Coordinates of C-alpha atoms and ligand atoms in Angstrom, one line a residue:
M24 CA -1.7 3.1 65.7
L25 CA 0.0 7.1 65.8
S26 CA 3.3 6.5 66.8
C27 CA 6.2 9.1 66.9
D28 CA 9.0 10.4 68.3
L29 CA 10.1 14.6 67.7
S30 CA 11.2 18.1 68.6
Y31 CA 9.9 21.1 66.8
R32 CA 12.5 24.3 67.6
R33 CA 10.7 27.7 66.7
G34 CA 11.8 30.9 68.7
Q35 CA 12.0 30.0 71.6
F36 CA 9.6 27.8 71.5
E37 CA 10.2 23.6 72.5
L38 CA 7.6 20.8 71.5
N39 CA 9.3 17.0 72.0
I40 CA 6.5 14.9 71.9
A41 CA 7.2 11.2 72.2
L42 CA 4.0 9.1 71.7
Q43 CA 2.5 5.5 71.2
T44 CA -1.7 6.1 70.5
Q45 CA -4.4 3.4 68.8
A46 CA -6.7 5.3 71.0
Q47 CA -9.8 6.3 68.6
V48 CA -10.4 9.4 70.5
T49 CA -7.2 11.2 72.1
G50 CA -7.8 14.1 74.0
I51 CA -5.6 16.6 74.6
L52 CA -5.0 19.3 77.0
G53 CA -2.4 22.1 79.0
T54 CA -2.5 25.1 79.3
S55 CA -2.0 27.9 76.5
G56 CA 0.6 27.5 74.5
S57 CA 2.1 24.2 75.6
G58 CA 2.3 23.5 72.0
K59 CA -1.4 22.2 70.7
S60 CA -2.2 24.4 68.0
T61 CA 1.8 23.3 66.8
L62 CA 2.3 19.4 67.9
L63 CA -1.4 19.7 65.5
K64 CA -0.4 21.5 62.8
V65 CA 3.4 19.1 63.0
L66 CA 1.2 15.4 63.0
A67 CA -0.2 17.0 59.6
G68 CA 2.5 18.2 58.3
L69 CA 2.4 22.0 58.1
L70 CA 4.7 22.3 60.0
K71 CA 8.4 19.9 59.9
P72 CA 10.1 19.3 62.7
Q73 CA 13.9 19.0 63.1
Q74 CA 14.2 16.0 64.3
G75 CA 12.4 12.6 64.7
R76 CA 10.0 9.7 63.4
I77 CA 6.2 10.3 62.5
E78 CA 4.4 7.1 61.8
F79 CA 0.6 6.3 61.5
N80 CA -0.5 3.0 60.6
E81 CA 2.3 2.2 58.5
Q82 CA 3.1 5.2 56.5
V83 CA 6.1 7.4 57.6
F84 CA 5.2 11.1 57.1
F85 CA 8.4 11.7 58.5
D86 CA 12.0 10.1 59.6
S87 CA 15.3 12.8 60.6
Q88 CA 17.2 9.4 60.1
T89 CA 16.0 8.2 56.2
R90 CA 15.6 11.8 55.3
Q91 CA 11.8 11.1 54.6
Y92 CA 8.8 13.7 54.8
T93 CA 5.5 12.9 53.3
P94 CA 3.7 15.9 52.4
S95 CA 0.4 17.4 53.7
Y96 CA -1.8 16.7 50.8
Q97 CA 0.1 12.4 50.9
R98 CA -0.7 11.4 54.8
H99 CA -5.3 12.0 54.5
V100 CA -5.3 13.9 57.3
G101 CA -8.1 15.8 58.0
L102 CA -8.1 19.2 60.7
V103 CA -10.6 21.2 61.7
F104 CA -10.5 24.3 63.6
Q105 CA -11.8 26.5 65.7
D106 CA -13.6 28.6 63.3
G107 CA -14.3 26.2 60.4
Q108 CA -12.8 28.3 57.7
L109 CA -15.2 26.8 55.4
F110 CA -14.2 28.8 52.2
P111 CA -17.5 32.2 52.0
H112 CA -17.8 32.8 49.0
L113 CA -19.3 28.9 48.1
N114 CA -22.2 27.5 49.3
V115 CA -22.0 24.3 52.0
R116 CA -22.2 22.7 48.7
Q117 CA -19.7 23.4 47.1
N118 CA -17.4 24.0 50.5
L119 CA -18.2 20.1 51.8
L120 CA -17.4 18.7 47.7
Y121 CA -13.8 21.0 48.1
G122 CA -11.3 18.3 48.8
Y123 CA -13.8 15.2 47.7
R124 CA -13.2 16.8 44.6
Y125 CA -9.6 16.1 43.8
L126 CA -10.0 12.5 44.9
K127 CA -10.2 9.0 42.5
P128 CA -12.9 7.7 42.8
A129 CA -11.8 5.0 43.7
Q130 CA -10.0 7.4 47.1
R131 CA -13.5 8.1 48.0
R132 CA -15.0 6.9 51.4
F133 CA -18.0 8.2 51.9
E134 CA -21.0 9.8 49.2
L135 CA -21.9 13.3 49.7
A136 CA -25.4 11.9 50.9
Q137 CA -24.1 9.8 54.4
I138 CA -22.1 12.4 55.7
V139 CA -24.9 15.1 55.1
A140 CA -27.4 12.0 57.1
L141 CA -24.5 11.2 59.3
L142 CA -24.0 15.1 60.7
D143 CA -27.8 16.5 59.5
I144 CA -26.9 18.4 57.0
D145 CA -29.4 17.6 54.0
A146 CA -31.1 21.4 54.8
L147 CA -28.4 23.8 54.9
I148 CA -27.0 22.4 51.5
E149 CA -27.6 25.4 49.2
R150 CA -27.2 27.6 52.2
R151 CA -24.7 30.4 51.8
I152 CA -22.1 30.2 54.4
T153 CA -23.0 33.5 55.9
Q154 CA -26.3 32.3 56.7
L155 CA -25.5 29.4 58.8
S156 CA -24.9 29.4 62.9
G157 CA -21.9 28.6 64.7
G158 CA -23.1 25.4 65.6
E159 CA -24.0 24.4 61.3
A160 CA -20.9 25.8 60.6
Q161 CA -18.5 23.6 62.2
R162 CA -20.8 20.9 61.7
V163 CA -20.5 21.9 57.4
A164 CA -16.7 21.9 58.4
L165 CA -16.5 18.4 59.5
G166 CA -18.1 17.4 56.5
R167 CA -16.4 18.8 54.2
A168 CA -12.9 17.7 56.5
L169 CA -14.9 13.7 56.3
L170 CA -15.4 14.0 52.7
Y171 CA -12.0 14.6 52.1
S172 CA -11.9 11.0 53.3
P173 CA -8.7 11.5 56.1
R174 CA -7.7 7.7 58.1
L175 CA -7.0 10.4 60.9
L176 CA -9.5 13.6 62.0
L177 CA -7.1 16.1 63.6
L178 CA -9.3 18.8 66.0
D179 CA -8.0 21.7 67.2
E180 CA -10.9 23.3 70.4
P181 CA -13.9 22.8 67.5
L182 CA -16.0 23.3 69.8
S183 CA -14.6 26.2 71.6
A184 CA -16.5 29.2 69.4
L185 CA -19.8 28.2 69.9
D186 CA -21.9 27.6 73.5
T187 CA -22.8 25.7 76.3
R188 CA -25.8 24.7 74.2
L189 CA -24.3 23.7 70.8
K190 CA -21.4 22.3 72.0
Q191 CA -24.2 20.1 73.5
Q192 CA -25.7 19.3 70.5
I193 CA -22.1 18.7 68.0
L194 CA -21.0 16.0 70.4
P195 CA -23.0 13.6 69.8
F196 CA -21.7 13.9 65.9
F197 CA -18.0 13.2 67.0
A198 CA -19.5 10.2 68.5
R199 CA -21.4 8.6 65.4
I200 CA -17.7 10.1 63.3
R201 CA -16.6 7.8 66.6
D202 CA -19.0 4.7 66.2
E203 CA -20.5 4.8 62.9
I204 CA -17.1 5.6 60.8
Q205 CA -14.4 5.2 63.1
I206 CA -11.8 7.0 62.0
P207 CA -9.7 7.9 65.1
M208 CA -9.1 11.4 66.0
I209 CA -6.8 13.4 68.1
Y210 CA -9.0 16.6 70.1
V211 CA -7.2 19.6 70.7
T212 CA -9.8 21.5 73.8
H213 CA -10.0 23.1 77.4
Q214 CA -12.4 21.2 78.8
P215 CA -12.2 18.4 80.3
Q216 CA -16.1 17.4 79.7
E217 CA -16.1 17.5 76.2
L218 CA -13.6 14.4 76.4
E219 CA -15.0 12.0 78.9
Y220 CA -18.4 12.1 77.0
L221 CA -16.1 11.4 74.2
Q222 CA -14.0 8.7 76.8
A223 CA -11.9 9.7 75.3
D224 CA -7.8 8.5 75.9
I225 CA -6.3 12.0 77.8
L226 CA -2.9 13.6 76.9
H227 CA -1.6 17.3 79.6
M228 CA 0.8 19.2 77.3
A229 CA 2.5 21.4 79.2
Q230 CA 6.1 23.7 78.2
G231 CA 6.1 21.4 74.8
K232 CA 6.0 18.0 77.0
L233 CA 3.4 15.4 77.4
I234 CA 3.4 15.3 80.9
H235 CA 2.0 13.3 84.3
L236 CA -0.1 14.6 85.9
P237 CA 0.1 14.5 90.0
Ligands
ATP378 N1 3.0 31.6 64.2 C1 3.6 31.0 65.2 N2 4.9 32.3 65.1 C2 5.7 32.0 66.2 N3 5.2 31.5 67.3 C3 4.0 30.9 67.5 C4 3.5 30.3 65.7 N4 2.1 30.1 66.1 C5 2.2 30.2 68.1 N5 3.2 30.1 68.1 C6 3.9 30.1 70.0 O1 4.0 28.6 70.0 C7 3.6 28.0 70.8 C8 3.1 27.1 71.0 O2 2.1 27.5 71.2 P1 0.3 26.8 69.9 O3 -0.1 27.3 69.5 O4 0.6 25.8 69.6 O5 0.0 26.8 71.7 P2 -1.2 25.8 72.3 O6 -1.3 24.7 73.1 O7 -1.8 25.5 71.0 O8 -2.0 27.1 73.1 P3 -3.9 28.1 73.0 O9 -4.7 26.6 74.0 O10 -3.6 29.2 73.0 O11 -4.3 27.1 71.2 C9 3.5 29.1 71.8 O12 4.6 30.1 73.1 C10 3.1 30.3 70.4 O13 2.9 31.7 71.2

C-alpha cells in the first residue's frame, strides 16, 4: 500500500497530492507539465517535499511532522525513464549488475538468470549498449531496475521513445512483472491504452493535483 499526502513547491509550480493505492499497477495520466514526473521523483526520494507524509508498506519515506526522511537508497524503489539511461561504457551484463553488486546477498530477491529469462535478453548479455535497439535497451533498463530488488517500481513513460510495434512487444513484459514477480508499479504515460492493457487503476493529474474527470 502506497499512501501519501504531500506538497512540493518549486518556483511557480506546486504539487499537492493525496492518494492511497494498493493496485498492482497504478497508472497516472495527465497533460504535459501537470507534475507526473515530479511526483515520481518525490516518491523515489530524488526531490524532498516541504510538507506531508509518504508511506509505503509501513515504511515511512517522509514525514514532515516527525522530521523523518528516508534517503533514496533506503527506499528500495526502482526508477525507469523513457530513455533507459544505461551506462554506455558498460556492456549489458555490467549494466544489469550495476546496482545488484551493492546489495547484500540477503537483500537480493532475484538472480541474473531469472531476470534475463523474464525479459528475454539472454542473447544480448555481452553486447555493448550502443549495439542495442531502443526496445532492447528499454528491456535492459527494466532488468537493471529489477535486479536492484525494488519493492516498488516507478516507470516514467517507459515506452514513449519506442514505435508502436515495439510498444506492443514490450508491454507484455510489464504484465509478466505484474503477474510473475508481483512488484507494484506506478506507471506514468500519455497513452491510456498501455494502462488498459495492464489493467491499471488510473489516476488523472492536472496542474499538480489529482483530478476526477467528469
Ligand atoms: N528541473 C526543473 N526545474 C524547474 N522546474 C521544473 C523542472 N522540471 C520540471 N519543472 C516544471 O515543473 C512542472 C511539472 O513538471 P513535470 O516534469 O513533473 O511534468 P510532467 O507531467 O511529468 O510533464 P510531461 O508529461 O511533459 O513529462 C512543470 O511546470 C515544469 O516546467
